[in-house]
Each structure stands twice: as C-alpha cells, then as structure tokens.
Amino acid sequence: MSSPTGKTGAWLFAAVTLACTAVLFVVAFKAPQAGDQMAYLPDTPEVKRFLEINRRYGNFNTVLIGVETENILAPKNLAKLKDLTDAIGKIAGLSWMSAITTVPEMRASEEGVVVSPLVAEIPKDDAAVAALKARILKTRQIVGELVSPDFSSALVPVTMYGDKVAEVYPKIEKLARDAASPDFKVYFHGAPAIDEYMRRGGEALKIPGIVAGVVFLFFLIIGVRPSRIPAWLLVVAPAAAAGMAAPVLLKMQASELSMASGLLAFVYGTMVVFSYPGPEDQKRLRSWRRTLLISSIALAVVFLSLIKSTVIPLRGLGVASAVACIAAGVLGPIAMRFGLVVTGWKRTDAADWRIFPGWKRVWMSVFIAPVAAGVLLATLSRPAAENDVATTFGPASEPARTIHFLDRRFGGSEYLTIVASGDFSHPGFLRALDDLAVAVRGVPGVAGVVSPTDVFKMVSEAMIGRYRIPDTINQMQALWFFLEGQAELSALLYQKEQGLIQIRLSPDGAKRPQELMDSIRKLTNSAPARVGHVDLREVSSAGAARLRERQLEQAGKAIRAILGAKAQASVREALASVVPLELSAVSQSPDFRLQAAFRERLSAVASRAFNDYLTGPAALMPVSPEQAADLSRALLQETGDPGIRGRAGVDALLKKWFPEDEMAMAKMSGALYDRALDSQDKVLAALLIEEFRAGGVEGVTATSEFVAALRDFVSPHVFVDAGRDNVRTESVTETKFELTGYPAIAPLVGSITYVDLFRFLHWTIVAALLLGALAVSVFRERPLVLFRLVVLVPLSGFSWLLCMLPAVGWALNVSSFVSVAVTIAASAGACITAVASRTKNRDLQMAVLLTGLPLVVMILGFQPVSVVMSTAVFGILGAAFGAAVVAAHFNGPDMENKEETR
Amino acid sequence: MILTTALALSTALVAAPAPITDDDAKTAGGILKKSDDVVSNYQDQEFHTRMTLKTGDGKVEKVIEMKIQQKGQNKRLVRFLKPGDVKGLSVLVLDPNTTYVYLPQFNKTRRVAAHTSKQSFMGTDFTEQEMDIIRYDEKFEPALVKKDGHEYVLWLTPKKGAEFSFAYIMMWIDEATGFQNKMEYYNAENVKLKTQSRGEVKTLDGVVTQTKVVMTDHIKKHSTEIEILSNKENQGLKDDLFTQRNLEWGK
C-alpha cells in the first residue's frame, strides 16, 4: 500500500463511502421480509405444496382462540364469550370468524328450514342452559369443533385477510387477553399466534440488548483505540450495508437471517480495524492485508456454499454474509488508511511480535485434526430432529400449554390434510370424497374429520330436507348457489375445483404420524381416479345387477370402515344373502320411481327413529340394553313385519359398536356423533342384517327394503369407478387425492434444515482439517498461507464447538433452529481465529468480548427457548473456549504483554 | 339467509327524483326522510338487473342476471336468469318472515325463515344486512355534517337496538334529486371499510333514475356492480303473482 493520501482525498473517500452506505441501507430495509416461521422450511416440492395449500386456504392467516372454563355454557362465561366474539367481529380485516356465539342454527322440517342464531340470547337459568346444550348437540359440526365435548371449553377460529394479519392479530389477542381471568383462560393457536409470540420474545430482548450494547460500547471506548472509530465506521457500515442489500439487489428473498450479515460485518469489520498494524511497517502491513484477503475469501466461500441449502433464508444469509466478508476484507485496508487520515491518527512505532506459531504447536494441530475429523464422522448420522412445539419453545411456554389444552379438551391439536382435486359440482366426485372422509374417520388415531361434503349435505338437508349429496350435476349446481360467498367455505373449498378434508389427529395418533399417514394413503390410493355416472334405468338388467353387486361390495367396505376392527367379516356375507332379492325387485320393477319412493319412506322412518334415539332430550347417546331393545323394537315395527325376531341381536351389535369403555366418549364426542349420523342408513342396514341372521331369519323381503336404505343403493343414479368398472359411463370426472400437513413434512423439515445443514458443515470442516494437515506436511517451507486458510480459519473455538454440536444437539434434543444459530456462531469464531492469528493477546481478548456479547444478543433474538438457552450457553462457552485455544496456540511466552505503541 | 332480503338494494335504485326543499333541509331527519321517500316511491315495479362481481384488478368473476317483480315494500318475486346453473331458481318474499325458494333442479319449494346476517350475498360485496335496508330513516339516526356543493352529507349512526356491523355511514344526498349518491361505511376506529357509489342517471320507462351502483370493499379489494337494464313501474301487478303456485308454475 502506498503512503497515506492527503486529507482532501480522504474526506472525499469517506463521504462517497458513507453516501453509498446510506443508499445500500435504504435498499436493504426496503426489502420484503420473509418474516414468518414458514420461510425457514426447506424448499422441496412437498413443502412447496404444503405452503401453497395453506396459503390458498388462509390457514396461515387463521388463529384459533381457545377459551377454557368450568362450563362454557354457564351464563357468565357465555356472556363473556359473546362479548369477546362481538368485539372481535368489529375489527376490520377479518375474513371470517366462527364461534358458538356467532354460528346460525338450522332447523330443517318437512316444509322448510328456519335459520336463526344458535345463541340469540344468554340463557338465564339451568333449564335454559340445558335447552341450549340440547340444541348445540343437535347442530352439526359444533361439538368437537367449536365447543369441547365436555362443554368446558370453546374454540373461536378467526381468519384474517393475508395483508392484514400483522395489523389485526395483535388487536384480537389484546381483546382476548383483556377478557381472560383465572376461571376464563384463553389460548392462542396458529401461525399468527406463534409469530406474535416470537415477536414479543424479540421485544422482551430489547433491554438485554441495550445492556449488551452499553457493555460493548464501554469496552469499545475504554479498551480500544478511539482514534480508530471513524475508520471502523468506514469499514463496518459499508460492509454491513452491502451484505444486507445484496439479496435484494440479486433479487433473492430477504429475511431476518440475511439481515444478520450486518452483524457479521460488524464483527469481522471490528477485527479488521483493530488488527490494523498501521501504515509504517510495510512488511507487517502486507502480511496483514494478505491475511485479511485470504480470511475474507475463505469466509466468503464458506458462506457462499450455503447457496446449496434447501432453506431459502439460509441462501440469503450465505450470499449476504459472503458479500459482507468480501466488503470488509477489501474495504478494510483501503478504508483504514483514509479513516485514520481523516482523524489525524498517526502511528509512531511498530510492535515487535511474532506471528508464526512454533512447529510443535503446528504438529499438535495436525495431530488433533484427524481426531476431530473422526469425532465428526462418528456423530455425522446421529442428529435427530424434533420439531414439536414443546421442544422448540419449552414445555411451560404458552404455545406448548395451548397444545396441551387442545389435546385435553378437543382430542388433538395436529392436523393432516387431504387435498381433493376434482369437479365439486359432480356428485360422483363428491361421493368418492365423502366415502374417503368416512373411511378416514375409522382410522385409529384420527380424532375428527371435517369434509367439504359435510357442508353440501347440510345445505341439502336445509334446502331439500335430505342429509345427502344430491344425485345430479344440476342439483349440485343449485346447492352451490346457496354456498357461494360464504367466507367460512374458503377454509375448505377453492373455486369448485379443490377442497380439503381436515383430519385432526388424536395425541396418540400425533405420536406416530408415519403409521397414520400410511393408513390414510392406502385409502387415498384406493379411491377411484375417475368417476362416471350411470343411470340404471338406461342399462340392461345384467349391467344393473353387476353394478349393484359392486355397490354392495363398496357398502360392505364402508361398513367395515365405520365399525373398524369391530366389524365382522360376516357383514359382507349378510348383505350378500339379501341382495339377490333386492336385485330381483329392482330389475324387475316396471316403475323404478315407485320402488325408490317406497325405499325413501322407509329410509326416512329409519333415520328418524335413529335420530330420535341418538338425540333424546336427556343425553346424546342414551345407550343402555333397555334402550337398545326399544330401538330394535321401534325399527322392526316400522318394517311392518311383526314376524321378525331379534332385539338381542341389535342390542349385541350396539354393544359391539359402543363398547362399555367408550360409552362416555360416545355420549359426548361430536366426531362419533357425526360419524353415526353420516352413516346411519348404512349402519342401520348392517345392524339389521346381522340381527336377522343372528335370529335365523333369512330371505325376508323386509330385509331387502332396509338394504335399500343404503344411500347409494336405492338411487337409480350410480357412480362408478370409470377406470376399473367395465361399463359405459357418462359425465366422467377426474379425481385426485393427496395427503399433506405439517406432520407429513415434519420429517423433511428436520432432516433437511437440521441434519443436512450439519452434515454440510461437518464435511466442510472435515475437509478443512484434513487438507490443513496435508498442507502442513507438504508445504513445510511456506505453510503459513495455506495453514491459515484451511486450518486456522475453521479450527477456531467456535468451529471446535461446532464439531461437537451434533453430538450435543442429539443428546439434548435441541431443535433445528440451532443449526441456523450455529452457522453464524461458527463464522464469528472463524473471524476471531483469522484475526487472532495476527494480533496479540489483548486484542484477542477484546475480540472475544466484542464477538461474544452481540452474538449472544443476536442469537437470543431467534427466541425459541431451547435455542436461546442452548445456543447462548454454547456461544459463551465457545467464545471462551475459542479464546483459550487460540491463545494457547499463538501466544507463546515471547508474545505476552507486548503492547502496541500508539 | 341470503334470500330473505331479495335484492332490496336493486329496488331502491329505481326511483323517481324529487328535490330536497328548504323545509326538508331544516333537519337531518327531514333530508333523510325525503331521500328515502324518493327511493321507495312506487306501488309496484318490474325490472331486469345485472350484478357483476370484480376483483381488485378489475377482472370479472361472475355475472348474475335477475328479473324482479315487487309490490309495495314487502312482496317480491325474483327469478334468476343467469348464470345457467341457477337459471329458473326463484324466490318469493311475502314478508320479512315468509320466504319461499323454488328449486327447479329438485322440483321442490322450501320455506326459508332466516335471520339476516353479515354474510356476503352470493359472493357479492353486499351483506344481507346491508341489502335489507330500504329506508335508512327507520334504522339510523342522521346528523347533518355539511353541505358539500349540491350534496348534503349526513352522518348516520344505527338506532338503539338496530343491528348493524358498521359504526356509522357517511351519506351524500343530491339536493336536486334526493338521490343517495354515495355511502361510506366506517368502523369504530374510523376506518373506511366500504364505499357504495350510485349514478348513471337515465330515463327508464319514463322515470328518471339511477341505474348503476358500485359497492367496493376496501379490505377485500373487491367490488360489485349492479346495473338496472330495464324498468317498469306501477303496472298494477296483481297479488296472485306473489303466490307459491305462481312461484312453481310461472317459471
């Protein structure tokens, strides 16, 4: 480097640099921030699909407010809930909200439907509360969804418009928190709640951050040469700005993580400035510049390699940090000169200190390197990812307590989703979808299922008096007329072409998601890919018989799915024994409409009897032997065939269906209630057929009429699998069912963000260690440059710590966020080493302090408790360890207490 | 439920103008009453209307066409003409509590009794609650804010007991015609949530009337445009037009 420039040039340089810095800062802070937690998911097709689906249906804009009381229907609690939901409903920016205090009640009758608020006024006494409870039990999709089966708790899902979440959610949360009391606890679940929780955590760090900043400044002022501060500004600020703006200028996604490059520039730039030997000693200056260049390139390469990461923000971090390092490394030597000229600083002497370690220490490093590499290799496959809330935030944290509340009161908190694509105006597609939903309800580990078909059936019940999917496309289109514009549907349906089956997992199911997903995938894979419509009145008797046989088979499968493991294989045979009679009646009937009308009447009678039985005023499911007998008698009497025996059979079947240990749950479980109602005709048929068989009654014509109560069996409109059934069909529609949800991608998240990142870093360091050892062996004469490049930089204290972290992380079960923090920690450690190799003891200590404090604060900003605790502890230990290691290696007796002369 | 309101708003558009006199303008209540009289001054009506739903960037999402016959303030028969999947669907409103829906696809008529709500009407930017208002003076307390050129600006707050999801409405009433030219809907935090603009005054069947209304939802960034395509007033529509029998047979 030439002699210092004149003052005018220096000032000009400083002015231009600071102007460019200001522009870059403006660019950097105008970048759209990927501020939500989902930005940290890996960029894989599965994750992309998960994000696309959740964004399309507003799931990331939805918060679930939980309210836990002793009795949510108690007047005081219900009034409080109503006040809360009324207040939330007035906030601008809500897409929709649902609660027992806001939903309508539909009362269908033969003549029509009456729609009114479910809770029009707060009940004043016990009788009114009991009446309200009975009405809630009769209203579909309430118990288990908006009110807990034990009536202690309520859920209020609130969806906000995507661009309003940041503005609206804090208002919602404040209202709910204001309403909370010890006997009216509130919980928040969902992406907005987690984001807000993390943001609040960051806010809480302001004071520690300020304290750390003051401490840092204290050390900066008293321990560091003040004359270098302007030069420091000329290095740090432009480097930070360049790094932070780089992702924006390169049109990459910016995130808080890429903003962290500013910190790196701060740390690295500080090292650059305070290791500057001064302009007089040209030999040392050249060495300093060379070391700086090498270390900045080395760091930049390490960071740039993050561009291979599947986690998008990490790519941003890689590029930003690489730019920051290069900027600091290149700008440093230039800026130092001008900066010092500007402040009038002039070095008068040069320190006499050695920079090259003794060969014994080098060999010690060479010996240690393979050992460290061995440790790395041994631990390479050990890390396991845990992505659950309790691990990430801590078991006593608010998110973890919310999960516990949902598991305890609503039977589960995790969801899987089946994305159903097809024509939502096509009854065939909807029946396939409905059958799938019913089958999924029977999978062990599934606590509840919400299907778009439930909505269609409810509207059908309201508008035409039948809880079923209509038979024709025209009828479906008419039903759509009543649905369009209903904001709640946006959570389940998208433009008549896609919909979601939401599957709530029980806590038990959530513990074994893979097994559960395999079971559900079997069901989605066996669903028909193409569904076509056949009008039985237009096909031959033989064709009709074949289709009926296939329908029968499907019905048998459905019944077995409904009854789960309790279903008997004999159901299929039982149905088969009576079907020929039915087939005969159907195929030989001259007037199909009369047959259908008769069956419909019987179906209505059976349904009514079963409904009355299930929804008696005293309890939801008053199943007892006597009542079962009454049901049996009622049903059998309705058949008009007094010769049928068999109440014991029905009784036994009911007992099988609701075994004693499940009785309490059956009484209260909305899911089970819905399951029963959804499938009542199928279940009735199965019950009666087995009953007749048990009673030795065969071939009774009345039995065939009950078989006809099977929904899909009575209609002349048959929907067949167009890919498998050899029959000419009309209106064929494609279907596609795919499984997604966080449990489905969690293994990917864990393996990619955590394990893969560690593997990547491991291999980098292993290579560095081994290459370093090789370099020292081969280039004995001039090993300095290569040694620093490939050994010293990665072999810092933090890098050593990094070597051990996979094992530590695996042992402590820390979350994937550690990987992010460790990346930054490692780079900071590398900076320390790079500079420490060129500086003396006091500067080294200062470097450790300067690095450690802001690093801890920055890492704390990532908030998740386990990460905060583990990384902060590791960070401090690592800083100390790094100092000790480097000091032991490079500060021999001949280097101690050598003060730099100013 | 969506059909109980049955496009009251569209009917409110078709109105003969009458100026706000000095007597009317003495009080805010007088101005609003006169304006309400203007928009509900008919014995019976028969008109053809088109609703166009648009996204924030102006893309047309859906077009709905209806023929509406109305007698007095309550009796109303609506027949849907477009789109094809709802063609023939008809609604008969006899009074606020008695509505029948005829579904040709099911060949069924159902009675619907519903509580109006904040739900969107068929995906439009009107809620059932908003469309249920024919006379504002029945549900709102007016206050005169200012006279802005040839328009009176009223501040309408819901009367005690009246259920409305907005905190207040700002309404611009044309002095010369009594037409309600614009309404802005605000929440309690003074955030403007929606704007309803009425205009395109034309003479239809001899009656000077506003034929277009645009409701813009500023939060959803979505708008709905209603056009009156044809209109006949005071034809002497008979009561037997508004029967269940005609609902099913007159399709």
Tab-separated table of C-alpha atoms in Angstrom, chain A residues 364-377 761-777 786-787 789-796 799-800 803:
chain	number	residue	atom	x	y	z
A	364	MET	CA	-0.171	-30.637	17.597
A	365	SER	CA	-2.854	-29.205	15.375
A	366	VAL	CA	-2.067	-31.694	12.690
A	367	PHE	CA	-2.470	-34.451	15.227
A	368	ILE	CA	-5.698	-33.018	16.575
A	369	ALA	CA	-7.197	-32.563	13.140
A	370	PRO	CA	-7.757	-36.266	12.335
A	371	VAL	CA	-9.117	-36.808	15.838
A	372	ALA	CA	-11.615	-34.015	15.357
A	373	ALA	CA	-12.443	-35.362	11.940
A	374	GLY	CA	-13.046	-38.771	13.492
A	375	VAL	CA	-15.427	-37.248	16.042
A	376	LEU	CA	-17.286	-35.539	13.232
A	377	LEU	CA	-17.604	-38.640	11.179
A	761	LEU	CA	-20.871	-28.033	7.779
A	762	HIS	CA	-19.307	-31.203	9.032
A	763	TRP	CA	-17.961	-32.121	5.678
A	764	THR	CA	-16.633	-28.622	5.141
A	765	ILE	CA	-14.712	-28.762	8.376
A	766	VAL	CA	-13.557	-32.320	7.936
A	767	ALA	CA	-12.180	-31.357	4.565
A	768	ALA	CA	-10.539	-28.271	6.024
A	769	LEU	CA	-8.917	-30.240	8.812
A	770	LEU	CA	-7.561	-32.948	6.615
A	771	LEU	CA	-6.425	-30.571	3.904
A	772	GLY	CA	-4.765	-28.440	6.542
A	773	ALA	CA	-2.864	-31.392	7.867
A	774	LEU	CA	-1.853	-32.302	4.324
A	775	ALA	CA	-0.816	-28.755	3.574
A	776	VAL	CA	1.409	-28.521	6.617
A	777	SER	CA	3.036	-31.799	5.675
A	786	LEU	CA	-2.397	-22.479	3.407
A	787	PHE	CA	-2.260	-23.270	7.068
A	789	LEU	CA	-6.646	-20.746	5.079
A	790	VAL	CA	-7.572	-24.316	5.628
A	791	VAL	CA	-6.806	-24.985	9.263
A	792	LEU	CA	-6.864	-21.903	11.394
A	793	VAL	CA	-9.986	-20.374	9.990
A	794	PRO	CA	-12.256	-23.329	10.558
A	795	LEU	CA	-10.335	-24.564	13.554
A	796	SER	CA	-11.408	-21.785	15.818
A	799	SER	CA	-15.570	-24.326	14.965
A	800	TRP	CA	-14.397	-26.738	17.568
A	803	CYS	CA	-17.594	-30.099	15.716
